[in-house]
Amino acid sequence: MTERIMQMTQNFVASLVLGFALVSATAAWASGGGTLKPSNANIADVQSLQNGAKLYFNYCSGCHSLKFMRYSRIAEDLQLSEAQVMQNLNFTGANFGELVPGSMHADDGKAWFGAAPPDLSLMARAKGVDYIYNYLKSFYLDASRPLGWNNTVFPNASMPNVLWELQGVQTAKFKPATGDHEAEFEHFEVHQAGSLSSKEFDEVARDIANFLQYASEPAVFQRTSIGIWVLLFLSVFTLLAYFLKHEYWKDVH
């Protein structure tokens, strides 16, 4: 019993910390004059999650890991077969029941990008799904950066725009800096068109963000199904409690 209480306390504290991190990240972005556009990601949209998984493993998993996820769990939750996962999502040679590693060694990432690419298992809980969605859409050319890319949501990000062939290449226009105020972002301009339209790329960014939202809390499906039974139990219990109270007090005047 004591161990269970300690575990519940640790989970509660962890939730508070993650919640605070999310609020802080959103507040920091808002204070910088930015507005996060809603991603409209829907965790219940299995087709979106499947497409997000495909995009993530083809464009992101070369650098980033999902160290708290297993290929087998992804298959179960996203209604995919073992063959589909192993043929289309597993590029590391890991076994079906193993955790999802990144293909890049941390030392190589640090040498090439200046910092090892972070694990993305809890990124959606730390930053929020809308943050990820806007981040993926906000890369622009910047010759002053080592890799030639920058990002308006996360300035001076070390990551290049791995989705540029889909999105195209854009440049950012800023208002000139005045006094104590830094240059303020105004809008993007298309420098080179990508293979997808703007609307189609919005769906790409949404589906990747949606998949990372699922990866940050894969128990969401089980919690939802259990929650229905809990609500049914509480409804029946409330009804029984009402009749029991009525029976106890019927002779009290």
Tab-separated table of C-alpha atoms in Angstrom:
chain	number	residue	atom	x	y	z
A	1	MET	CA	0.000	0.000	0.000
A	2	THR	CA	2.824	2.399	0.908
A	3	GLU	CA	4.587	1.739	-2.403
A	4	ARG	CA	1.360	2.376	-4.288
A	5	ILE	CA	0.833	5.702	-2.525
A	6	MET	CA	4.424	6.709	-3.281
A	7	GLN	CA	3.945	5.795	-6.950
A	8	MET	CA	0.718	7.814	-7.134
A	9	THR	CA	2.490	10.771	-5.550
A	10	GLN	CA	5.361	10.533	-8.036
A	11	ASN	CA	2.925	10.390	-10.951
A	12	PHE	CA	1.082	13.431	-9.603
A	13	VAL	CA	4.301	15.412	-9.222
A	14	ALA	CA	5.432	14.403	-12.710
A	15	SER	CA	2.120	15.583	-14.134
A	16	LEU	CA	2.518	18.929	-12.400
A	17	VAL	CA	6.049	19.331	-13.753
A	18	LEU	CA	5.003	18.482	-17.299
A	19	GLY	CA	2.006	20.779	-17.047
A	20	PHE	CA	4.202	23.619	-15.825
A	21	ALA	CA	6.649	23.006	-18.674
A	22	LEU	CA	3.835	23.167	-21.214
A	23	VAL	CA	2.436	26.400	-19.752
A	24	SER	CA	5.925	27.924	-19.608
A	25	ALA	CA	6.701	26.999	-23.222
A	26	THR	CA	3.399	28.447	-24.436
A	27	ALA	CA	3.820	31.591	-22.368
A	28	ALA	CA	7.379	32.104	-23.577
A	29	TRP	CA	6.293	31.822	-27.204
A	30	ALA	CA	3.355	34.187	-26.642
A	31	SER	CA	5.570	36.738	-24.887
A	32	GLY	CA	7.778	36.820	-27.958
A	33	GLY	CA	4.850	38.030	-30.048
A	34	GLY	CA	4.074	34.686	-31.681
A	35	THR	CA	0.747	32.950	-31.967
A	36	LEU	CA	0.502	29.185	-32.204
A	37	LYS	CA	-2.008	28.183	-34.850
A	38	PRO	CA	-4.180	25.208	-33.832
A	39	SER	CA	-3.072	21.920	-35.322
A	40	ASN	CA	-6.553	20.360	-35.126
A	41	ALA	CA	-4.828	17.077	-34.303
A	42	ASN	CA	-7.245	14.361	-33.238
A	43	ILE	CA	-5.781	11.498	-31.216
A	44	ALA	CA	-8.824	9.375	-32.121
A	45	ASP	CA	-8.098	9.657	-35.860
A	46	VAL	CA	-6.278	6.373	-36.484
A	47	GLN	CA	-5.661	7.169	-40.151
A	48	SER	CA	-3.918	10.410	-39.137
A	49	LEU	CA	-1.805	8.501	-36.603
A	50	GLN	CA	-0.851	5.894	-39.199
A	51	ASN	CA	0.201	8.565	-41.674
A	52	GLY	CA	2.044	10.442	-38.915
A	53	ALA	CA	3.933	7.272	-38.012
A	54	LYS	CA	4.914	6.708	-41.644
A	55	LEU	CA	6.145	10.297	-41.971
A	56	TYR	CA	7.937	10.239	-38.629
A	57	PHE	CA	9.872	7.054	-39.380
A	58	ASN	CA	10.765	8.178	-42.896
A	59	TYR	CA	11.853	11.716	-42.058
A	60	CYS	CA	12.563	11.963	-38.316
A	61	SER	CA	13.743	8.610	-36.995
A	62	GLY	CA	17.109	8.910	-38.703
A	63	CYS	CA	18.111	11.334	-35.940
A	64	HIS	CA	15.511	11.072	-33.185
A	65	SER	CA	14.524	8.150	-30.989
A	66	LEU	CA	11.300	7.183	-29.208
A	67	LYS	CA	12.940	5.380	-26.316
A	68	PHE	CA	9.690	4.800	-24.400
A	69	MET	CA	7.846	3.230	-27.353
A	70	ARG	CA	7.975	-0.289	-28.733
A	71	TYR	CA	7.306	-1.300	-32.314
A	72	SER	CA	4.833	-3.895	-31.079
A	73	ARG	CA	2.885	-1.283	-29.104
A	74	ILE	CA	2.677	1.002	-32.135
A	75	ALA	CA	1.340	-1.896	-34.197
A	76	GLU	CA	-1.320	-2.732	-31.610
A	77	ASP	CA	-2.520	0.824	-31.025
A	78	LEU	CA	-2.410	1.981	-34.639
A	79	GLN	CA	-4.090	-1.184	-35.969
A	80	LEU	CA	-1.078	-2.274	-38.000
A	81	SER	CA	0.257	-5.775	-38.558
A	82	GLU	CA	3.715	-6.879	-37.507
A	83	ALA	CA	4.690	-7.178	-41.174
A	84	GLN	CA	3.545	-3.611	-41.921
A	85	VAL	CA	5.541	-2.210	-39.022
A	86	MET	CA	8.701	-4.189	-39.666
A	87	GLN	CA	8.702	-3.484	-43.411
A	88	ASN	CA	7.660	0.170	-43.394
A	89	LEU	CA	8.570	1.645	-39.996
A	90	ASN	CA	11.587	-0.283	-38.743
A	91	PHE	CA	14.827	0.892	-40.362
A	92	THR	CA	17.180	0.045	-37.501
A	93	GLY	CA	17.007	-3.753	-37.536
A	94	ALA	CA	15.503	-3.846	-34.038
A	95	ASN	CA	13.198	-6.704	-33.059
A	96	PHE	CA	9.428	-6.234	-33.115
A	97	GLY	CA	9.168	-6.092	-29.323
A	98	GLU	CA	12.096	-3.732	-28.796
A	99	LEU	CA	12.118	-0.008	-28.044
A	100	VAL	CA	12.411	2.453	-30.924
A	101	PRO	CA	15.999	3.739	-31.190
A	102	GLY	CA	17.334	6.551	-33.309
A	103	SER	CA	19.583	5.651	-36.226
A	104	MET	CA	22.125	8.345	-35.383
A	105	HIS	CA	24.728	7.990	-32.666
A	106	ALA	CA	24.600	10.816	-30.120
A	107	ASP	CA	28.271	11.714	-30.692
A	108	ASP	CA	27.690	12.036	-34.427
A	109	GLY	CA	24.669	14.258	-33.840
A	110	LYS	CA	26.672	16.520	-31.569
A	111	ALA	CA	29.514	16.742	-34.072
A	112	TRP	CA	27.241	17.473	-37.039
A	113	PHE	CA	24.564	19.652	-35.456
A	114	GLY	CA	26.241	21.019	-32.341
A	115	ALA	CA	23.917	19.042	-30.075
A	116	ALA	CA	22.652	15.461	-29.978
A	117	PRO	CA	19.108	15.215	-31.396
A	118	PRO	CA	16.704	14.819	-28.457
A	119	ASP	CA	14.458	11.849	-27.829
A	120	LEU	CA	10.890	12.742	-28.851
A	121	SER	CA	8.933	10.349	-26.636
A	122	LEU	CA	7.641	13.112	-24.353
A	123	MET	CA	8.053	16.115	-26.619
A	124	ALA	CA	4.315	16.602	-27.117
A	125	ARG	CA	3.720	16.575	-23.352
A	126	ALA	CA	6.556	19.023	-22.739
A	127	LYS	CA	5.803	21.443	-25.582
A	128	GLY	CA	2.280	20.687	-26.766
A	129	VAL	CA	0.979	19.302	-30.042
A	130	ASP	CA	0.321	22.799	-31.465
A	131	TYR	CA	3.928	23.773	-30.753
A	132	ILE	CA	5.243	20.798	-32.753
A	133	TYR	CA	2.820	21.529	-35.605
A	134	ASN	CA	3.899	25.174	-35.854
A	135	TYR	CA	7.570	24.291	-35.435
A	136	LEU	CA	7.490	21.930	-38.421
A	137	LYS	CA	5.919	24.658	-40.574
A	138	SER	CA	8.268	27.485	-39.539
A	139	PHE	CA	11.673	26.677	-41.047
A	140	TYR	CA	13.218	29.285	-43.325
A	141	LEU	CA	16.499	29.934	-45.135
A	142	ASP	CA	19.125	31.697	-43.043
A	143	ALA	CA	22.662	31.929	-44.392
A	144	SER	CA	23.981	32.943	-40.968
A	145	ARG	CA	23.164	29.538	-39.474
A	146	PRO	CA	25.638	26.608	-39.743
A	147	LEU	CA	23.196	24.428	-41.687
A	148	GLY	CA	21.531	27.300	-43.545
A	149	TRP	CA	18.186	26.946	-41.735
A	150	ASN	CA	16.439	28.780	-38.921
A	151	ASN	CA	13.025	28.575	-37.302
A	152	THR	CA	10.670	31.308	-36.096
A	153	VAL	CA	9.116	29.142	-33.377
A	154	PHE	CA	12.475	27.961	-32.023
A	155	PRO	CA	15.075	30.552	-33.106
A	156	ASN	CA	18.582	29.250	-33.826
A	157	ALA	CA	17.451	25.633	-33.849
A	158	SER	CA	20.234	23.221	-34.796
A	159	MET	CA	17.886	21.038	-36.812
A	160	PRO	CA	17.675	21.422	-40.613
A	161	ASN	CA	14.328	21.354	-42.387
A	162	VAL	CA	14.103	17.661	-43.250
A	163	LEU	CA	10.669	18.202	-44.806
A	164	TRP	CA	11.788	20.875	-47.300
A	165	GLU	CA	11.135	18.697	-50.346
A	166	LEU	CA	7.498	18.383	-49.289
A	167	GLN	CA	6.975	21.915	-47.996
A	168	GLY	CA	9.302	23.771	-50.307
A	169	VAL	CA	11.786	26.429	-49.277
A	170	GLN	CA	10.654	29.678	-47.699
A	171	THR	CA	12.271	32.889	-46.547
A	172	ALA	CA	11.198	34.951	-43.558
A	173	LYS	CA	10.473	38.663	-43.612
A	174	PHE	CA	11.050	40.663	-40.436
A	175	LYS	CA	10.280	44.191	-39.324
A	176	PRO	CA	13.528	46.099	-38.721
A	177	ALA	CA	14.755	46.242	-35.137
A	178	THR	CA	14.009	49.537	-33.415
A	179	GLY	CA	15.483	50.726	-30.122
A	180	ASP	CA	15.210	48.008	-27.519
A	181	HIS	CA	12.968	45.857	-29.713
A	182	GLU	CA	14.416	43.027	-31.779
A	183	ALA	CA	13.383	42.392	-35.346
A	184	GLU	CA	9.801	41.093	-35.415
A	185	PHE	CA	8.668	38.317	-37.755
A	186	GLU	CA	6.048	39.371	-40.329
A	187	HIS	CA	5.458	36.570	-42.813
A	188	PHE	CA	7.012	33.873	-44.981
A	189	GLU	CA	7.637	34.108	-48.713
A	190	VAL	CA	7.978	31.090	-50.995
A	191	HIS	CA	11.499	30.747	-52.377
A	192	GLN	CA	11.054	27.338	-53.978
A	193	ALA	CA	7.846	25.338	-54.234
A	194	GLY	CA	7.679	21.872	-52.719
A	195	SER	CA	6.004	18.710	-53.950
A	196	LEU	CA	2.928	19.390	-51.800
A	197	SER	CA	0.484	22.257	-51.683
A	198	SER	CA	0.292	24.404	-48.556
A	199	LYS	CA	-2.864	22.584	-47.435
A	200	GLU	CA	-1.321	19.168	-48.031
A	201	PHE	CA	1.774	20.094	-46.027
A	202	ASP	CA	-0.425	21.346	-43.192
A	203	GLU	CA	-1.804	17.813	-43.020
A	204	VAL	CA	1.729	16.387	-42.972
A	205	ALA	CA	2.709	18.609	-40.027
A	206	ARG	CA	-0.561	17.817	-38.268
A	207	ASP	CA	-0.193	14.065	-38.653
A	208	ILE	CA	3.413	14.045	-37.394
A	209	ALA	CA	2.393	16.188	-34.407
A	210	ASN	CA	-0.577	13.899	-33.814
A	211	PHE	CA	1.632	10.797	-33.838
A	212	LEU	CA	4.031	12.408	-31.350
A	213	GLN	CA	1.038	13.319	-29.215
A	214	TYR	CA	0.100	9.636	-29.152
A	215	ALA	CA	3.717	8.577	-28.490
A	216	SER	CA	3.881	10.868	-25.460
A	217	GLU	CA	0.977	8.994	-23.837
A	218	PRO	CA	0.144	5.714	-25.590
A	219	ALA	CA	-2.119	4.706	-22.690
A	220	VAL	CA	-4.658	7.271	-23.895
A	221	PHE	CA	-6.676	4.586	-25.714
A	222	GLN	CA	-6.805	2.274	-22.699
A	223	ARG	CA	-7.628	5.182	-20.419
A	224	THR	CA	-10.527	6.196	-22.635
A	225	SER	CA	-11.977	2.684	-22.767
A	226	ILE	CA	-11.571	2.212	-19.009
A	227	GLY	CA	-13.060	5.652	-18.391
A	228	ILE	CA	-16.326	4.608	-20.017
A	229	TRP	CA	-16.653	1.668	-17.620
A	230	VAL	CA	-15.746	3.881	-14.669
A	231	LEU	CA	-18.492	6.338	-15.599
A	232	LEU	CA	-20.987	3.486	-15.970
A	233	PHE	CA	-19.974	2.105	-12.566
A	234	LEU	CA	-20.297	5.516	-10.922
A	235	SER	CA	-23.729	6.009	-12.508
A	236	VAL	CA	-25.003	2.658	-11.195
A	237	PHE	CA	-23.355	3.229	-7.791
A	238	THR	CA	-24.962	6.677	-7.508
A	239	LEU	CA	-28.371	5.198	-8.304
A	240	LEU	CA	-27.943	2.410	-5.724
A	241	ALA	CA	-26.687	4.898	-3.140
A	242	TYR	CA	-29.746	7.080	-3.718
A	243	PHE	CA	-32.177	4.192	-3.226
A	244	LEU	CA	-30.215	2.997	-0.170
A	245	LYS	CA	-30.388	6.462	1.388
A	246	HIS	CA	-34.086	6.638	0.613
A	247	GLU	CA	-34.637	3.251	2.287
A	248	TYR	CA	-32.676	4.214	5.429
A	249	TRP	CA	-34.473	7.523	5.905
A	250	LYS	CA	-38.012	6.631	4.873
A	251	ASP	CA	-39.137	6.110	8.513
A	252	VAL	CA	-37.434	9.253	9.813
A	253	HIS	CA	-39.924	12.094	10.325
